[in-house]
């Protein structure tokens, strides 16, 4: 079984910064894509950023230039540095892994989600 645990959320003023971390644990051989989604109550979960195992990145247009995603493949961790935060960035942020290859022979899902961490941007 694979588990994702996020940390680093909190309350920050507009223009401030936060760094989110996510640790993936379990019998993992490799993870093709690690990234972040966010969700506001009553809305669909929305893509924020992702990073491939070899370093390719994708960002939601509204966060480009403000957010930076990074990952440590040896530790199965992914990070999201969020700068110049805006009130509209307020959401629950979820860690996401796609294309997970398990070390064990047993079959399992290729996609996993964390429990979410709250980010609130307010003065």
XYZ file of N, CA and C in Angstrom, residues 13-105:
279
model
N -0.242 35.919 4.914
C -0.761 37.157 4.354
C -0.557 37.203 2.840
N -1.391 37.950 2.126
C -1.147 38.131 0.695
C 0.269 38.622 0.436
N 0.918 38.035 -0.569
C 2.301 38.352 -0.871
C 3.304 37.488 -0.140
N 2.838 36.704 0.806
C 3.708 35.845 1.579
C 4.026 34.546 0.868
N 4.737 33.672 1.580
C 5.203 32.417 1.004
C 4.933 31.242 1.931
N 4.756 30.086 1.329
C 4.658 28.820 2.036
C 5.356 27.755 1.211
N 5.855 26.738 1.892
C 6.431 25.593 1.199
C 5.719 24.327 1.652
N 5.095 23.643 0.715
C 4.415 22.391 0.988
C 5.345 21.220 0.716
N 5.218 20.184 1.527
C 5.992 18.968 1.349
C 5.058 17.773 1.309
N 5.445 16.762 0.568
C 4.681 15.522 0.501
C 5.646 14.354 0.479
N 5.416 13.404 1.364
C 6.226 12.204 1.436
C 5.394 10.998 1.026
N 5.881 10.256 0.061
C 5.244 9.021 -0.372
C 5.948 7.839 0.275
N 5.176 6.953 0.866
C 5.750 5.788 1.523
C 5.058 4.524 1.048
N 5.760 3.422 1.153
C 5.247 2.133 0.729
C 6.260 1.403 -0.122
N 5.821 0.290 -0.691
C 6.693 -0.525 -1.530
C 6.720 0.046 -2.941
N 7.454 1.145 -3.103
C 7.478 1.904 -4.350
C 8.778 1.661 -5.092
N 8.646 1.301 -6.356
C 9.802 1.189 -7.228
C 10.116 2.523 -7.892
N 9.088 3.184 -8.437
C 9.268 4.480 -9.074
C 7.923 5.182 -9.187
N 7.984 6.506 -9.345
C 6.797 7.332 -9.531
C 7.031 8.216 -10.742
N 6.220 8.042 -11.787
C 6.427 8.814 -13.007
C 6.154 10.302 -12.799
N 5.007 10.627 -12.204
C 4.631 12.014 -11.987
C 4.226 12.234 -10.537
N 4.744 13.294 -9.951
C 4.345 13.746 -8.635
C 3.899 15.197 -8.767
N 2.848 15.552 -8.055
C 2.383 16.908 -8.195
C 1.373 17.321 -7.158
N 0.716 18.437 -7.458
C -0.201 19.065 -6.524
C -1.482 19.499 -7.212
N -2.593 19.270 -6.540
C -3.899 19.778 -6.925
C -4.444 20.590 -5.758
N -5.459 21.401 -6.024
C -6.098 22.143 -4.942
C -7.601 22.160 -5.158
N -8.328 22.320 -4.059
C -9.778 22.270 -4.114
C -10.397 23.255 -3.139
N -11.350 24.016 -3.634
C -12.153 24.934 -2.840
C -13.513 24.277 -2.622
N -14.119 24.422 -1.444
C -15.437 23.817 -1.213
C -16.437 24.178 -2.301
N -17.127 23.162 -2.815
C -18.108 23.361 -3.857
C -17.551 23.370 -5.262
N -16.229 23.255 -5.404
C -15.589 23.263 -6.711
C -14.843 21.959 -6.953
N -14.548 21.697 -8.222
C -13.782 20.513 -8.583
C -12.322 20.684 -8.182
N -11.688 19.564 -7.915
C -10.261 19.579 -7.642
C -9.510 20.025 -8.894
N -8.587 20.972 -8.740
C -7.940 21.636 -9.861
C -6.436 21.377 -9.852
N -5.896 21.101 -11.012
C -4.461 20.890 -11.177
C -3.678 22.152 -10.856
N -2.554 22.002 -10.157
C -1.686 23.127 -9.829
C -0.323 22.982 -10.492
N 0.352 21.867 -10.233
C 1.690 21.660 -10.777
C 2.050 20.187 -10.711
N 2.907 19.750 -11.612
C 3.397 18.382 -11.587
C 4.817 18.332 -12.117
N 5.504 17.263 -11.767
C 6.884 17.075 -12.209
C 7.125 15.615 -12.541
N 7.679 15.370 -13.706
C 8.056 14.034 -14.108
C 9.329 13.584 -13.430
N 9.593 12.300 -13.501
C 10.743 11.742 -12.811
C 12.063 12.320 -13.314
N 12.122 12.680 -14.585
C 13.342 13.214 -15.174
C 13.411 14.738 -15.148
N 12.428 15.396 -14.505
C 12.528 16.815 -14.290
C 11.598 17.709 -15.081
N 10.802 17.168 -15.984
C 9.857 17.989 -16.722
C 8.787 18.512 -15.782
N 8.309 19.735 -16.028
C 7.325 20.360 -15.154
C 6.152 20.905 -15.943
N 5.007 20.959 -15.289
C 3.809 21.598 -15.811
C 3.168 22.401 -14.694
N 2.661 23.578 -15.037
C 2.041 24.461 -14.063
C 0.703 24.972 -14.558
N -0.214 25.153 -13.623
C -1.420 25.903 -13.911
C -0.999 27.326 -14.288
N -1.627 27.890 -15.299
C -1.213 29.184 -15.822
C -1.185 30.265 -14.742
N -2.155 30.259 -13.841
C -2.264 31.319 -12.853
C -1.189 31.266 -11.763
N -0.443 30.163 -11.677
C 0.610 30.059 -10.669
C 2.003 30.118 -11.272
N 2.106 30.124 -12.593
C 3.404 30.195 -13.255
C 4.155 31.449 -12.835
N 5.417 31.283 -12.495
C 6.234 32.390 -12.053
C 6.157 32.654 -10.567
N 5.168 32.070 -9.893
C 5.012 32.246 -8.454
C 5.288 30.960 -7.686
N 4.884 29.827 -8.251
C 5.067 28.531 -7.596
C 6.189 27.765 -8.290
N 6.932 26.994 -7.518
C 7.980 26.143 -8.056
C 7.857 24.745 -7.465
N 7.760 23.743 -8.335
C 7.685 22.369 -7.881
C 9.070 21.726 -7.965
N 9.371 20.868 -7.012
C 10.617 20.114 -7.024
C 10.361 18.748 -6.406
N 11.266 17.816 -6.650
C 11.098 16.479 -6.077
C 12.445 15.845 -5.805
N 12.440 14.913 -4.870
C 13.602 14.136 -4.508
C 13.239 12.681 -4.754
N 13.720 12.127 -5.855
C 13.341 10.770 -6.239
C 13.848 9.721 -5.253
N 15.022 9.948 -4.685
C 15.587 8.991 -3.740
C 14.740 8.880 -2.486
N 14.107 9.990 -2.088
C 13.285 10.017 -0.888
C 11.796 9.907 -1.182
N 11.420 9.855 -2.461
C 10.013 9.847 -2.870
C 9.251 11.011 -2.245
N 9.829 12.201 -2.382
C 9.198 13.407 -1.860
C 9.021 14.440 -2.960
N 7.989 15.245 -2.832
C 7.728 16.342 -3.743
C 7.401 17.582 -2.926
N 7.810 18.746 -3.441
C 7.649 20.001 -2.731
C 6.978 21.028 -3.636
N 6.334 21.994 -3.023
C 5.770 23.111 -3.759
C 6.099 24.394 -3.017
N 7.017 25.176 -3.578
C 7.343 26.484 -3.035
C 6.373 27.494 -3.612
N 5.614 28.151 -2.753
C 4.591 29.085 -3.176
C 4.969 30.483 -2.709
N 5.234 31.365 -3.661
C 5.579 32.747 -3.382
C 4.501 33.677 -3.915
N 4.520 34.914 -3.448
C 3.566 35.933 -3.889
C 2.137 35.420 -3.825
N 1.797 34.824 -2.710
C 0.484 34.201 -2.563
C -0.637 35.231 -2.609
N -1.745 34.810 -3.200
C -2.922 35.641 -3.359
C -4.105 34.999 -2.638
N -5.109 35.789 -2.249
C -6.290 35.203 -1.604
C -6.926 34.090 -2.430
N -6.899 34.197 -3.752
C -7.487 33.177 -4.599
C -6.707 31.866 -4.601
N -5.525 31.846 -3.981
C -4.780 30.608 -3.807
C -5.295 29.791 -2.624
N -6.170 30.368 -1.831
C -6.728 29.674 -0.674
C -7.464 28.415 -1.111
N -7.078 27.280 -0.546
C -7.666 26.000 -0.910
C -7.038 24.910 -0.056
N -7.604 23.722 -0.142
C -6.940 22.540 0.371
C -6.051 22.003 -0.739
N -4.776 21.833 -0.444
C -3.816 21.363 -1.427
C -3.551 19.876 -1.217
N -3.643 19.113 -2.310
C -3.495 17.668 -2.260
C -2.276 17.213 -3.044
N -1.491 16.379 -2.433
C -0.397 15.718 -3.130
C -0.959 14.616 -4.025
N -0.349 14.440 -5.190
C -0.833 13.473 -6.164
C 0.338 12.747 -6.818
N 0.222 11.438 -6.922
C 1.205 10.636 -7.632
C 0.507 9.839 -8.717
N 1.082 9.845 -9.903
C 0.518 9.137 -11.042
C 1.594 8.283 -11.691
N 1.205 7.103 -12.137
C 2.164 6.200 -12.745
C 3.107 5.617 -11.706
N 2.538 5.122 -10.612
C 3.329 4.544 -9.537
C 3.602 3.077 -9.844
N 4.867 2.704 -9.843
C 5.280 1.320 -10.051
C 5.662 0.747 -8.697
N 4.980 -0.314 -8.300
C 5.223 -0.924 -7.002
C 6.388 -1.900 -7.060
N 7.084 -2.026 -5.937
C 8.186 -2.979 -5.850
C 7.686 -4.411 -5.720
N 6.541 -4.583 -5.072
C 5.975 -5.908 -4.868
C 5.333 -6.427 -6.147
N 5.115 -7.744 -6.174
C 4.525 -8.371 -7.349
C 3.011 -8.178 -7.418
